[in-house]
């Protein structure tokens, strides 16, 4: 794997200019960059956390929406079906009950 290589112009100079205006050696520049990245890290972690929460919320919304759409589709399909209004069943024949025996 390839490592990071500084440009030749940066390696040849003994020092570079810091954003504060002071002269800093090559190792000081790297340390300043490390500190800047460390300062940015919490903000980036917060952004990732916020995005994860938004994704989770949108995923739940999507599930609910798809569920509702499926239920609506099922209802429409049932209402369009010719079997949705079935013919009434013929009346059942009255059951014949055995007559009570009477003793004379």
XYZ file of N, CA, C and O in Angstrom:
416
model
N 0.847 -1.160 0.000
C 0.000 0.000 0.000
C 0.894 1.225 0.000
O 1.948 1.250 0.592
N 0.456 2.279 -0.676
C 1.251 3.492 -0.787
C 1.006 4.386 0.411
O -0.112 4.555 0.857
N 2.072 4.960 0.917
C 1.961 5.891 2.033
C 1.877 7.314 1.518
O 2.023 7.577 0.324
N 1.651 8.217 2.418
C 1.567 9.628 2.053
C 2.967 10.154 1.784
O 3.892 9.927 2.553
N 3.135 10.862 0.669
C 4.418 11.491 0.347
C 4.202 12.994 0.271
O 3.311 13.465 -0.407
N 5.034 13.718 0.995
C 4.963 15.177 0.930
C 5.525 15.636 -0.404
O 6.422 15.006 -0.963
N 5.025 16.739 -0.913
C 5.619 17.291 -2.140
C 7.072 17.647 -1.892
O 7.471 17.991 -0.783
N 7.898 17.586 -2.931
C 9.334 17.841 -2.764
C 9.601 19.249 -2.265
O 10.545 19.468 -1.516
N 8.769 20.217 -2.647
C 9.006 21.588 -2.193
C 8.834 21.701 -0.685
O 9.534 22.463 -0.032
N 7.917 20.945 -0.091
C 7.698 20.996 1.350
C 8.838 20.317 2.084
O 9.218 20.720 3.173
N 9.389 19.258 1.478
C 10.483 18.554 2.135
C 11.773 19.355 2.094
O 12.589 19.266 2.997
N 11.954 20.127 1.034
C 13.218 20.843 0.910
C 13.307 22.037 1.858
O 14.381 22.421 2.268
N 12.154 22.633 2.198
C 12.223 23.784 3.107
C 12.322 23.296 4.537
O 11.708 22.310 4.916
N 13.064 23.987 5.324
C 13.277 23.582 6.705
C 12.084 23.930 7.578
O 11.914 23.362 8.643
N 11.287 24.881 7.157
C 10.133 25.264 7.956
C 9.034 25.762 7.030
O 9.271 26.081 5.879
N 7.809 25.862 7.552
C 6.695 26.394 6.783
C 5.952 27.403 7.636
O 6.156 27.485 8.835
N 5.091 28.155 7.011
C 4.395 29.217 7.711
C 3.113 28.654 8.310
O 2.318 28.021 7.637
N 2.900 28.884 9.579
C 1.692 28.458 10.286
C 0.586 29.463 10.011
O 0.849 30.611 9.658
N -0.671 29.067 10.190
C -1.779 29.985 9.952
C -1.727 31.172 10.906
O -2.279 32.223 10.626
N -1.063 31.031 12.032
C -0.933 32.129 12.986
C 0.141 33.122 12.546
O 0.299 34.168 13.136
N 0.897 32.769 11.519
C 1.914 33.689 11.011
C 3.311 33.347 11.474
O 4.271 33.895 10.960
N 3.476 32.459 12.426
C 4.796 32.083 12.899
C 5.390 30.986 12.034
O 4.713 30.313 11.289
N 6.693 30.837 12.117
C 7.345 29.791 11.331
C 7.367 28.519 12.156
O 7.655 28.526 13.335
N 7.010 27.415 11.485
C 6.918 26.125 12.164
C 7.676 25.108 11.328
O 7.631 25.145 10.098
N 8.369 24.203 11.970
C 9.071 23.149 11.257
C 8.100 22.151 10.664
O 6.905 22.184 10.948
N 8.578 21.220 9.819
C 7.688 20.238 9.189
C 6.908 19.414 10.205
O 5.730 19.129 10.016
N 7.532 19.068 11.312
C 6.805 18.289 12.318
C 5.764 19.147 13.018
O 4.697 18.670 13.401
N 6.016 20.444 13.170
C 5.053 21.358 13.773
C 3.824 21.527 12.902
O 2.707 21.656 13.402
N 4.028 21.513 11.594
C 2.904 21.608 10.661
C 1.986 20.386 10.807
O 0.773 20.521 10.839
N 2.602 19.241 10.914
C 1.814 18.009 11.078
C 1.074 18.018 12.414
O -0.085 17.612 12.492
N 1.741 18.508 13.444
C 1.097 18.578 14.761
C -0.082 19.542 14.734
O -1.133 19.269 15.315
N 0.075 20.660 14.030
C -1.019 21.622 13.906
C -2.193 20.991 13.152
O -3.360 21.185 13.511
N -1.876 20.235 12.096
C -2.929 19.569 11.332
C -3.633 18.526 12.204
O -4.867 18.410 12.178
N -2.869 17.792 13.001
C -3.452 16.783 13.894
C -4.388 17.448 14.890
O -5.505 16.979 15.122
N -3.972 18.561 15.455
C -4.813 19.280 16.416
C -6.088 19.802 15.754
O -7.170 19.742 16.321
N -5.947 20.311 14.534
C -7.118 20.807 13.807
C -8.096 19.656 13.535
O -9.309 19.791 13.723
N -7.580 18.513 13.133
C -8.440 17.354 12.855
C -9.088 16.827 14.137
O -10.255 16.429 14.126
N -8.347 16.856 15.236
C -8.926 16.437 16.513
C -10.067 17.363 16.918
O -11.069 16.925 17.480
N -9.908 18.659 16.636
C -10.956 19.623 16.973
C -12.191 19.416 16.095
O -13.326 19.622 16.540
N -12.018 18.990 14.855
C -13.136 18.758 13.942
C -13.854 17.445 14.241
O -15.029 17.289 13.899
N -13.172 16.513 14.846
C -13.713 15.169 15.054
C -15.046 15.144 15.811
O -15.980 14.489 15.368
N -15.204 15.839 16.950
C -16.502 15.805 17.649
C -17.653 16.338 16.791
O -18.756 15.799 16.815
N -17.373 17.407 16.026
C -18.418 17.944 15.156
C -18.839 16.917 14.108
O -20.025 16.748 13.818
N -17.869 16.237 13.545
C -18.176 15.224 12.536
C -18.946 14.049 13.143
O -19.877 13.522 12.520
N -18.575 13.666 14.364
C -19.299 12.583 15.033
C -20.746 12.985 15.297
O -21.666 12.170 15.140
N -20.960 14.248 15.685
C -22.327 14.740 15.892
C -23.127 14.702 14.600
O -24.301 14.326 14.590
N -22.500 15.097 13.503
C -23.192 15.071 12.214
C -23.576 13.647 11.829
O -24.678 13.407 11.330
N -22.678 12.704 12.070
C -22.969 11.303 11.752
C -24.121 10.795 12.617
O -25.037 10.119 12.134
N -24.110 11.143 13.893
C -25.180 10.734 14.802
C -26.518 11.310 14.349
O -27.534 10.608 14.324
N -26.516 12.593 13.975
C -27.753 13.223 13.483
C -28.247 12.559 12.209
O -29.449 12.315 12.041
N -27.341 12.241 11.302
C -27.735 11.586 10.052
C -28.275 10.194 10.322
O -29.261 9.775 9.708
N -27.650 9.469 11.247
C -28.136 8.123 11.585
C -29.553 8.190 12.143
O -30.406 7.365 11.802
N -29.810 9.185 12.999
C -31.151 9.344 13.566
C -32.155 9.684 12.472
O -33.275 9.157 12.458
N -31.770 10.554 11.551
C -32.666 10.920 10.457
C -32.953 9.711 9.566
O -34.098 9.498 9.149
N -31.948 8.923 9.292
C -32.130 7.726 8.463
C -33.069 6.749 9.155
O -33.956 6.167 8.523
N -32.887 6.563 10.455
C -33.751 5.653 11.205
C -35.206 6.140 11.176
O -36.134 5.354 10.963
N -35.398 7.437 11.358
C -36.739 8.009 11.343
C -37.380 7.845 9.960
O -38.554 7.470 9.846
N -36.613 8.102 8.919
C -37.149 7.964 7.564
C -37.435 6.508 7.213
O -38.398 6.212 6.496
N -36.634 5.594 7.731
C -36.871 4.171 7.489
C -38.183 3.734 8.133
O -38.976 2.994 7.523
N -38.438 4.200 9.349
C -39.706 3.883 10.017
C -40.888 4.474 9.244
O -41.918 3.827 9.083
N -40.731 5.700 8.760
C -41.783 6.341 7.975
C -42.050 5.543 6.700
O -43.203 5.341 6.306
N -40.994 5.077 6.074
C -41.132 4.281 4.847
C -41.886 2.989 5.122
O -42.787 2.602 4.361
N -41.533 2.303 6.202
C -42.228 1.056 6.559
C -43.718 1.303 6.787
O -44.558 0.558 6.301
N -44.025 2.354 7.535
C -45.418 2.682 7.821
C -46.172 3.034 6.540
O -47.299 2.581 6.319
N -45.547 3.822 5.681
C -46.184 4.211 4.421
C -46.451 3.009 3.539
O -47.533 2.882 2.955
N -45.476 2.126 3.418
C -45.661 0.933 2.593
C -46.748 0.031 3.167
O -47.544 -0.546 2.416
N -46.805 -0.059 4.470
C -47.840 -0.864 5.110
C -49.224 -0.296 4.813
O -50.160 -1.035 4.486
N -49.353 1.018 4.914
C -50.642 1.657 4.630
C -51.033 1.495 3.166
O -52.191 1.235 2.845
N -50.052 1.662 2.279
C -50.345 1.487 0.854
C -50.786 0.062 0.545
O -51.712 -0.156 -0.241
N -50.139 -0.910 1.160
C -50.516 -2.307 0.941
C -51.929 -2.560 1.449
O -52.724 -3.251 0.788
N -52.277 -2.005 2.593
C -53.623 -2.183 3.141
C -54.663 -1.525 2.237
O -55.731 -2.088 1.982
N -54.334 -0.333 1.723
C -55.260 0.338 0.811
C -55.432 -0.452 -0.485
O -56.543 -0.577 -1.005
N -54.351 -0.990 -0.999
C -54.428 -1.796 -2.216
C -55.293 -3.023 -1.983
O -56.154 -3.361 -2.812
N -55.092 -3.689 -0.863
C -55.904 -4.867 -0.549
C -57.381 -4.500 -0.473
O -58.238 -5.233 -0.974
N -57.682 -3.360 0.148
C -59.069 -2.926 0.264
C -59.662 -2.641 -1.113
O -60.799 -3.023 -1.404
N -58.897 -1.992 -1.984
C -59.371 -1.705 -3.342
C -59.602 -2.999 -4.110
O -60.618 -3.156 -4.795
N -58.685 -3.933 -3.989
C -58.831 -5.211 -4.697
C -60.060 -5.963 -4.190
O -60.782 -6.582 -4.976
N -60.326 -5.916 -2.897
C -61.511 -6.588 -2.356
C -62.782 -5.913 -2.868
O -63.756 -6.577 -3.198
N -62.773 -4.591 -2.945
C -63.982 -3.888 -3.379
C -64.237 -4.090 -4.875
O -65.377 -4.045 -5.308
N -63.214 -4.328 -5.673
C -63.379 -4.552 -7.110
C -63.711 -6.000 -7.438
O -64.150 -6.299 -8.538
N -63.483 -6.868 -6.519
C -63.691 -8.295 -6.753
C -65.178 -8.593 -6.911
O -66.009 -8.091 -6.155
N -65.535 -9.443 -7.898
C -66.951 -9.787 -8.054
C -67.475 -10.573 -6.858
O -68.671 -10.638 -6.632
N -66.624 -11.144 -6.105
C -67.051 -11.922 -4.946
C -67.238 -11.026 -3.717
O -67.566 -11.515 -2.656
N -67.045 -9.746 -3.896
C -67.192 -8.877 -2.736
C -68.655 -8.757 -2.309
O -68.943 -8.409 -1.182
N -69.578 -9.015 -3.229
C -71.001 -9.010 -2.906
C -71.572 -10.387 -3.245
O -72.257 -10.568 -4.241
N -71.286 -11.395 -2.437
C -71.728 -12.747 -2.775
C -73.251 -12.869 -2.702
O -73.924 -12.115 -2.009
N -73.728 -13.815 -3.459
C -75.167 -14.120 -3.420
C -75.502 -14.595 -2.010
O -74.727 -15.313 -1.390
N -76.671 -14.191 -1.538
C -77.031 -14.674 -0.208
C -77.210 -16.198 -0.230
O -77.663 -16.774 -1.206
N -76.793 -16.808 0.819
C -76.912 -18.264 0.925
C -78.393 -18.627 1.005
O -79.196 -17.889 1.586
N -78.768 -19.757 0.405
C -80.173 -20.168 0.504
C -80.529 -20.436 1.955
O -79.675 -20.833 2.749
N -81.754 -20.188 2.297
C -82.132 -20.422 3.689
C -81.978 -21.897 4.041
O -82.217 -22.782 3.232
N -81.547 -22.115 5.218
C -81.338 -23.497 5.672
C -82.696 -24.147 5.919
O -83.665 -23.503 6.327
N -82.759 -25.434 5.612
C -83.979 -26.194 5.884
C -84.135 -26.302 7.392
O -83.160 -26.533 8.103
N -85.340 -26.140 7.862
C -85.508 -26.309 9.304
C -85.208 -27.755 9.689
O -85.554 -28.689 8.994
N -84.534 -27.877 10.750
C -84.185 -29.211 11.221
C -85.432 -29.878 11.793
O -86.267 -29.243 12.436
N -85.564 -31.117 11.508
C -86.687 -31.856 12.088
C -86.215 -32.464 13.382
O -85.192 -33.131 13.434
N -86.955 -32.194 14.392
C -86.602 -32.707 15.707
C -87.449 -33.935 15.996
O -88.600 -34.021 15.597
N -86.876 -34.885 16.636
C -87.695 -36.043 16.989
C -88.797 -35.632 17.948
O -88.618 -34.777 18.791
N -89.929 -36.263 17.759
C -91.061 -35.928 18.622
C -90.836 -36.550 19.977
O -90.278 -37.625 20.121
N -91.292 -35.819 20.943
C -91.185 -36.323 22.310
C -92.138 -37.508 22.460
O -93.275 -37.474 21.992
N -91.679 -38.520 23.101
C -92.531 -39.689 23.292
C -93.433 -39.441 24.481
O -93.001 -38.992 25.521
N -94.619 -39.732 24.274
C -95.573 -39.612 25.381
C -96.026 -40.999 25.771
O -96.263 -41.867 24.944
N -96.137 -41.209 26.990
C -96.628 -42.480 27.483
C -98.101 -42.343 27.838
O -98.549 -41.374 28.428
N -98.841 -43.335 27.434
C -100.258 -43.286 27.704
C -100.600 -44.260 28.776
O -100.248 -45.292 29.006
